[in-house]
Amino acid sequence: MRKHHPANERVKRQYLMFLREAKRHSESTVDAVAKALSRFEEYTRYRDFKTFRYEQAIAFKKNLAQQKGQQSGERLSKATLHATLTQLKHFFQWLAWQPGYRSRVQYADAEYFNLSEKEVRVATARREKRAPTIEQIKHVIKTMPAVTDIERRNRALIALTILTGARDSAIASLKLKHIDLVASCIYQDAREVKTKFSKTFTTFFFPVGEVFRSILTDWITYLREDKLWGNDDPLFPATEVGVGPDSQFAVVGLKRTHWSTATPIRKIFREAFVNAGLPYYNPHSFRNTLTRFGQELCQSPEQFKAWSQNLAHENVLTTFLSYGEVPCQRQGEIMLALENAPDDREDGASVIAEAVFKKLRALNSEKWKEFEAS
């Protein structure tokens, strides 16, 4: 049974290169597009893309809606359907302009990959983002052991995340020279740190508690003074695995290299929260925690603007719209407080009316005096 089509492979490679080099998409985005194309080819039994017709788009869309996820065992979500079909739509629209395909593939046929407006609204609906509270994070830190090098590293990892709100990919690539305990900041240099959009910026520690700063300080002191590590060594080194006393592979300490991905960081977070008896919160959720904390703490627009910049947001609206949503429970508390608040509107209106009346009476009195004088 055919598992690929040579012509399709060539044009797919060309399109993926276009996304990577011309559109500057990330590898994860390119991989998602490749997966969507693979799903479509598997459904059409690897027919040549030159035979694409709108009927194939309609049939594939119906088939995809019936498929189940490998992990959940449930039907694919509307968000997955929307993402997959949109990627296929963009591909065939691009294909319709390529030499050898212009007369074979109709640009308008790609529109048949669209979901209904109702399904698109479901797929793109904004949902409340879960985030831990500062108190929950403190509880996690306190329940984490700190005996071995690995355990001390893991505690410091969570401490730095809430102190700076740094993304996990950036944390995995930080070096000791990027942190300044005297100035209470980290310098995320895009030449060495994997920041979003390769931005370079300085993040000062958020005022979330001395316990986090103390844990991080102890860890850095241990690396520099006890292990004699230098500026170019990783702030959070990878775990070294070797052969243990029982001739089995086991953790033997720290490796003087960076993690290649952020996956181990997310695993550390998962284990820490589960062991503390709390639901799992990923590292990125800490940015939501900091935004909500900033909304309570900041007392002026300037303060919140500084808070937003500390999260590497160039526009404060990014902080509000992407991270600053009010949790549903807090929303209910605010509305209840407004309902039970004393109604001062009538008193305020009376004060205003009285002030206007006095002003008019004064004006009329002056005009009457002018009339008598004339």
PDB file of C-alpha atoms in Angstrom, residues 128-279:
ATOM      1  CA  GLU A 128     -10.727  31.184  31.682  1.00  0.00           C
ATOM      2  CA  LYS A 129      -7.063  30.421  32.218  1.00  0.00           C
ATOM      3  CA  ARG A 130      -6.207  28.497  35.342  1.00  0.00           C
ATOM      4  CA  ALA A 131      -3.414  29.898  37.461  1.00  0.00           C
ATOM      5  CA  PRO A 132      -2.174  29.188  40.990  1.00  0.00           C
ATOM      6  CA  THR A 133      -2.215  31.781  43.736  1.00  0.00           C
ATOM      7  CA  ILE A 134       0.930  33.065  45.407  1.00  0.00           C
ATOM      8  CA  GLU A 135      -0.074  31.163  48.550  1.00  0.00           C
ATOM      9  CA  GLN A 136      -0.385  27.899  46.617  1.00  0.00           C
ATOM     10  CA  ILE A 137       3.064  28.349  45.109  1.00  0.00           C
ATOM     11  CA  LYS A 138       4.510  29.027  48.564  1.00  0.00           C
ATOM     12  CA  HIS A 139       2.854  25.830  49.783  1.00  0.00           C
ATOM     13  CA  VAL A 140       4.431  23.872  46.918  1.00  0.00           C
ATOM     14  CA  ILE A 141       7.866  25.308  47.698  1.00  0.00           C
ATOM     15  CA  LYS A 142       7.562  24.406  51.377  1.00  0.00           C
ATOM     16  CA  THR A 143       6.569  20.806  50.632  1.00  0.00           C
ATOM     17  CA  MET A 144       9.458  20.214  48.213  1.00  0.00           C
ATOM     18  CA  PRO A 145      12.492  18.419  49.694  1.00  0.00           C
ATOM     19  CA  ALA A 146      15.866  20.167  49.511  1.00  0.00           C
ATOM     20  CA  VAL A 147      18.477  17.544  50.363  1.00  0.00           C
ATOM     21  CA  THR A 148      20.107  16.527  47.082  1.00  0.00           C
ATOM     22  CA  ASP A 149      21.435  18.768  44.318  1.00  0.00           C
ATOM     23  CA  ILE A 150      18.501  17.794  42.107  1.00  0.00           C
ATOM     24  CA  GLU A 151      15.950  18.727  44.773  1.00  0.00           C
ATOM     25  CA  ARG A 152      17.607  22.071  45.476  1.00  0.00           C
ATOM     26  CA  ARG A 153      17.697  22.848  41.770  1.00  0.00           C
ATOM     27  CA  ASN A 154      14.008  22.045  41.395  1.00  0.00           C
ATOM     28  CA  ARG A 155      13.014  24.362  44.261  1.00  0.00           C
ATOM     29  CA  ALA A 156      15.124  27.187  42.855  1.00  0.00           C
ATOM     30  CA  LEU A 157      13.581  26.602  39.437  1.00  0.00           C
ATOM     31  CA  ILE A 158      10.056  27.231  40.704  1.00  0.00           C
ATOM     32  CA  ALA A 159      11.275  30.172  42.797  1.00  0.00           C
ATOM     33  CA  LEU A 160      12.841  31.886  39.783  1.00  0.00           C
ATOM     34  CA  THR A 161       9.733  31.304  37.673  1.00  0.00           C
ATOM     35  CA  ILE A 162       7.450  33.169  40.078  1.00  0.00           C
ATOM     36  CA  LEU A 163      10.078  35.840  40.757  1.00  0.00           C
ATOM     37  CA  THR A 164      10.487  36.695  37.064  1.00  0.00           C
ATOM     38  CA  GLY A 165       7.614  35.167  35.100  1.00  0.00           C
ATOM     39  CA  ALA A 166      10.196  33.908  32.599  1.00  0.00           C
ATOM     40  CA  ARG A 167       9.072  31.396  29.986  1.00  0.00           C
ATOM     41  CA  ASP A 168      10.259  27.808  30.369  1.00  0.00           C
ATOM     42  CA  SER A 169      12.325  27.911  27.170  1.00  0.00           C
ATOM     43  CA  ALA A 170      14.179  30.964  28.482  1.00  0.00           C
ATOM     44  CA  ILE A 171      14.706  29.403  31.907  1.00  0.00           C
ATOM     45  CA  ALA A 172      16.226  26.293  30.342  1.00  0.00           C
ATOM     46  CA  SER A 173      18.836  28.414  28.538  1.00  0.00           C
ATOM     47  CA  LEU A 174      19.749  30.882  31.307  1.00  0.00           C
ATOM     48  CA  LYS A 175      23.368  31.070  32.445  1.00  0.00           C
ATOM     49  CA  LEU A 176      24.705  32.218  35.793  1.00  0.00           C
ATOM     50  CA  LYS A 177      25.925  35.467  34.237  1.00  0.00           C
ATOM     51  CA  HIS A 178      22.372  36.414  33.267  1.00  0.00           C
ATOM     52  CA  ILE A 179      21.236  36.871  36.862  1.00  0.00           C
ATOM     53  CA  ASP A 180      22.176  39.802  39.084  1.00  0.00           C
ATOM     54  CA  LEU A 181      21.187  39.311  42.718  1.00  0.00           C
ATOM     55  CA  VAL A 182      22.388  42.785  43.711  1.00  0.00           C
ATOM     56  CA  ALA A 183      20.131  44.504  41.172  1.00  0.00           C
ATOM     57  CA  SER A 184      17.437  41.829  41.660  1.00  0.00           C
ATOM     58  CA  CYS A 185      17.047  41.108  37.966  1.00  0.00           C
ATOM     59  CA  ILE A 186      17.809  38.736  35.123  1.00  0.00           C
ATOM     60  CA  TYR A 187      19.078  39.869  31.737  1.00  0.00           C
ATOM     61  CA  GLN A 188      17.430  37.838  28.989  1.00  0.00           C
ATOM     62  CA  ASP A 189      19.908  38.230  26.155  1.00  0.00           C
ATOM     63  CA  ALA A 190      18.361  36.815  22.975  1.00  0.00           C
ATOM     64  CA  ARG A 191      21.809  35.870  21.668  1.00  0.00           C
ATOM     65  CA  GLU A 192      22.012  33.174  24.346  1.00  0.00           C
ATOM     66  CA  VAL A 193      18.575  32.967  25.968  1.00  0.00           C
ATOM     67  CA  LYS A 194      15.645  31.483  24.050  1.00  0.00           C
ATOM     68  CA  THR A 195      13.175  34.337  24.440  1.00  0.00           C
ATOM     69  CA  LYS A 196       9.909  34.762  22.565  1.00  0.00           C
ATOM     70  CA  PHE A 197      10.393  36.594  19.258  1.00  0.00           C
ATOM     71  CA  SER A 198      14.114  36.763  20.166  1.00  0.00           C
ATOM     72  CA  LYS A 199      13.581  39.892  22.257  1.00  0.00           C
ATOM     73  CA  THR A 200      16.311  41.113  24.612  1.00  0.00           C
ATOM     74  CA  PHE A 201      15.143  42.676  27.868  1.00  0.00           C
ATOM     75  CA  THR A 202      15.740  42.932  31.605  1.00  0.00           C
ATOM     76  CA  THR A 203      13.296  41.481  34.117  1.00  0.00           C
ATOM     77  CA  PHE A 204      13.381  42.669  37.716  1.00  0.00           C
ATOM     78  CA  PHE A 205      12.166  40.417  40.502  1.00  0.00           C
ATOM     79  CA  PHE A 206       8.462  40.732  41.226  1.00  0.00           C
ATOM     80  CA  PRO A 207       7.611  41.490  44.888  1.00  0.00           C
ATOM     81  CA  VAL A 208       6.092  38.085  45.596  1.00  0.00           C
ATOM     82  CA  GLY A 209       7.866  37.198  48.819  1.00  0.00           C
ATOM     83  CA  GLU A 210      11.284  36.868  50.406  1.00  0.00           C
ATOM     84  CA  VAL A 211      11.011  33.069  50.601  1.00  0.00           C
ATOM     85  CA  PHE A 212      11.434  32.733  46.833  1.00  0.00           C
ATOM     86  CA  ARG A 213      14.388  35.105  46.702  1.00  0.00           C
ATOM     87  CA  SER A 214      16.095  33.303  49.575  1.00  0.00           C
ATOM     88  CA  ILE A 215      15.801  29.910  47.864  1.00  0.00           C
ATOM     89  CA  LEU A 216      17.182  31.279  44.595  1.00  0.00           C
ATOM     90  CA  THR A 217      20.049  33.076  46.351  1.00  0.00           C
ATOM     91  CA  ASP A 218      21.053  29.922  48.215  1.00  0.00           C
ATOM     92  CA  TRP A 219      21.082  27.957  44.962  1.00  0.00           C
ATOM     93  CA  ILE A 220      23.267  30.452  43.107  1.00  0.00           C
ATOM     94  CA  THR A 221      25.645  30.708  46.062  1.00  0.00           C
ATOM     95  CA  TYR A 222      25.924  26.927  46.122  1.00  0.00           C
ATOM     96  CA  LEU A 223      26.766  26.748  42.422  1.00  0.00           C
ATOM     97  CA  ARG A 224      29.345  29.536  42.552  1.00  0.00           C
ATOM     98  CA  GLU A 225      31.040  28.895  45.893  1.00  0.00           C
ATOM     99  CA  ASP A 226      30.632  25.180  46.551  1.00  0.00           C
ATOM    100  CA  LYS A 227      30.712  23.779  43.027  1.00  0.00           C
ATOM    101  CA  LEU A 228      32.915  26.621  41.685  1.00  0.00           C
ATOM    102  CA  TRP A 229      30.836  27.127  38.554  1.00  0.00           C
ATOM    103  CA  GLY A 230      31.447  30.170  36.378  1.00  0.00           C
ATOM    104  CA  ASN A 231      29.412  32.744  34.477  1.00  0.00           C
ATOM    105  CA  ASP A 232      28.927  30.604  31.374  1.00  0.00           C
ATOM    106  CA  ASP A 233      27.620  27.590  33.261  1.00  0.00           C
ATOM    107  CA  PRO A 234      23.863  26.906  33.244  1.00  0.00           C
ATOM    108  CA  LEU A 235      21.723  28.362  35.999  1.00  0.00           C
ATOM    109  CA  PHE A 236      19.644  25.191  35.990  1.00  0.00           C
ATOM    110  CA  PRO A 237      21.824  22.314  34.772  1.00  0.00           C
ATOM    111  CA  ALA A 238      20.446  19.145  33.268  1.00  0.00           C
ATOM    112  CA  THR A 239      20.227  15.913  35.228  1.00  0.00           C
ATOM    113  CA  GLU A 240      23.099  13.502  34.729  1.00  0.00           C
ATOM    114  CA  VAL A 241      22.166   9.859  34.357  1.00  0.00           C
ATOM    115  CA  GLY A 242      24.710   7.098  34.810  1.00  0.00           C
ATOM    116  CA  VAL A 243      25.138   3.519  35.951  1.00  0.00           C
ATOM    117  CA  GLY A 244      24.354   3.139  39.635  1.00  0.00           C
ATOM    118  CA  PRO A 245      25.717   0.682  42.222  1.00  0.00           C
ATOM    119  CA  ASP A 246      23.151  -1.908  41.140  1.00  0.00           C
ATOM    120  CA  SER A 247      24.337  -1.682  37.505  1.00  0.00           C
ATOM    121  CA  GLN A 248      21.111   0.086  36.562  1.00  0.00           C
ATOM    122  CA  PHE A 249      20.734   3.532  35.031  1.00  0.00           C
ATOM    123  CA  ALA A 250      20.050   6.101  37.738  1.00  0.00           C
ATOM    124  CA  VAL A 251      20.370   9.813  38.495  1.00  0.00           C
ATOM    125  CA  VAL A 252      23.927  10.511  39.629  1.00  0.00           C
ATOM    126  CA  GLY A 253      23.934  14.302  39.875  1.00  0.00           C
ATOM    127  CA  LEU A 254      24.023  17.450  37.776  1.00  0.00           C
ATOM    128  CA  LYS A 255      25.428  17.716  34.281  1.00  0.00           C
ATOM    129  CA  ARG A 256      27.267  20.911  33.402  1.00  0.00           C
ATOM    130  CA  THR A 257      25.042  21.518  30.375  1.00  0.00           C
ATOM    131  CA  HIS A 258      21.689  23.111  29.608  1.00  0.00           C
ATOM    132  CA  TRP A 259      18.484  21.199  29.046  1.00  0.00           C
ATOM    133  CA  SER A 260      17.912  20.798  25.318  1.00  0.00           C
ATOM    134  CA  THR A 261      14.151  21.368  25.724  1.00  0.00           C
ATOM    135  CA  ALA A 262      11.756  22.700  28.346  1.00  0.00           C
ATOM    136  CA  THR A 263      10.057  19.321  28.810  1.00  0.00           C
ATOM    137  CA  PRO A 264      11.998  18.436  32.013  1.00  0.00           C
ATOM    138  CA  ILE A 265      10.928  21.768  33.527  1.00  0.00           C
ATOM    139  CA  ARG A 266       7.256  21.017  32.964  1.00  0.00           C
ATOM    140  CA  LYS A 267       7.789  17.562  34.459  1.00  0.00           C
ATOM    141  CA  ILE A 268       9.315  19.125  37.585  1.00  0.00           C
ATOM    142  CA  PHE A 269       6.317  21.444  37.916  1.00  0.00           C
ATOM    143  CA  ARG A 270       3.879  18.571  37.517  1.00  0.00           C
ATOM    144  CA  GLU A 271       5.541  16.438  40.185  1.00  0.00           C
ATOM    145  CA  ALA A 272       5.870  19.357  42.605  1.00  0.00           C
ATOM    146  CA  PHE A 273       2.208  20.359  42.430  1.00  0.00           C
ATOM    147  CA  VAL A 274       0.884  16.802  42.524  1.00  0.00           C
ATOM    148  CA  ASN A 275       3.072  15.929  45.518  1.00  0.00           C
ATOM    149  CA  ALA A 276       1.755  19.042  47.267  1.00  0.00           C
ATOM    150  CA  GLY A 277      -1.817  17.850  46.756  1.00  0.00           C
ATOM    151  CA  LEU A 278      -2.653  20.507  44.170  1.00  0.00           C
ATOM    152  CA  PRO A 279      -3.681  20.303  40.511  1.00  0.00           C
TER     153      PRO A 279
END
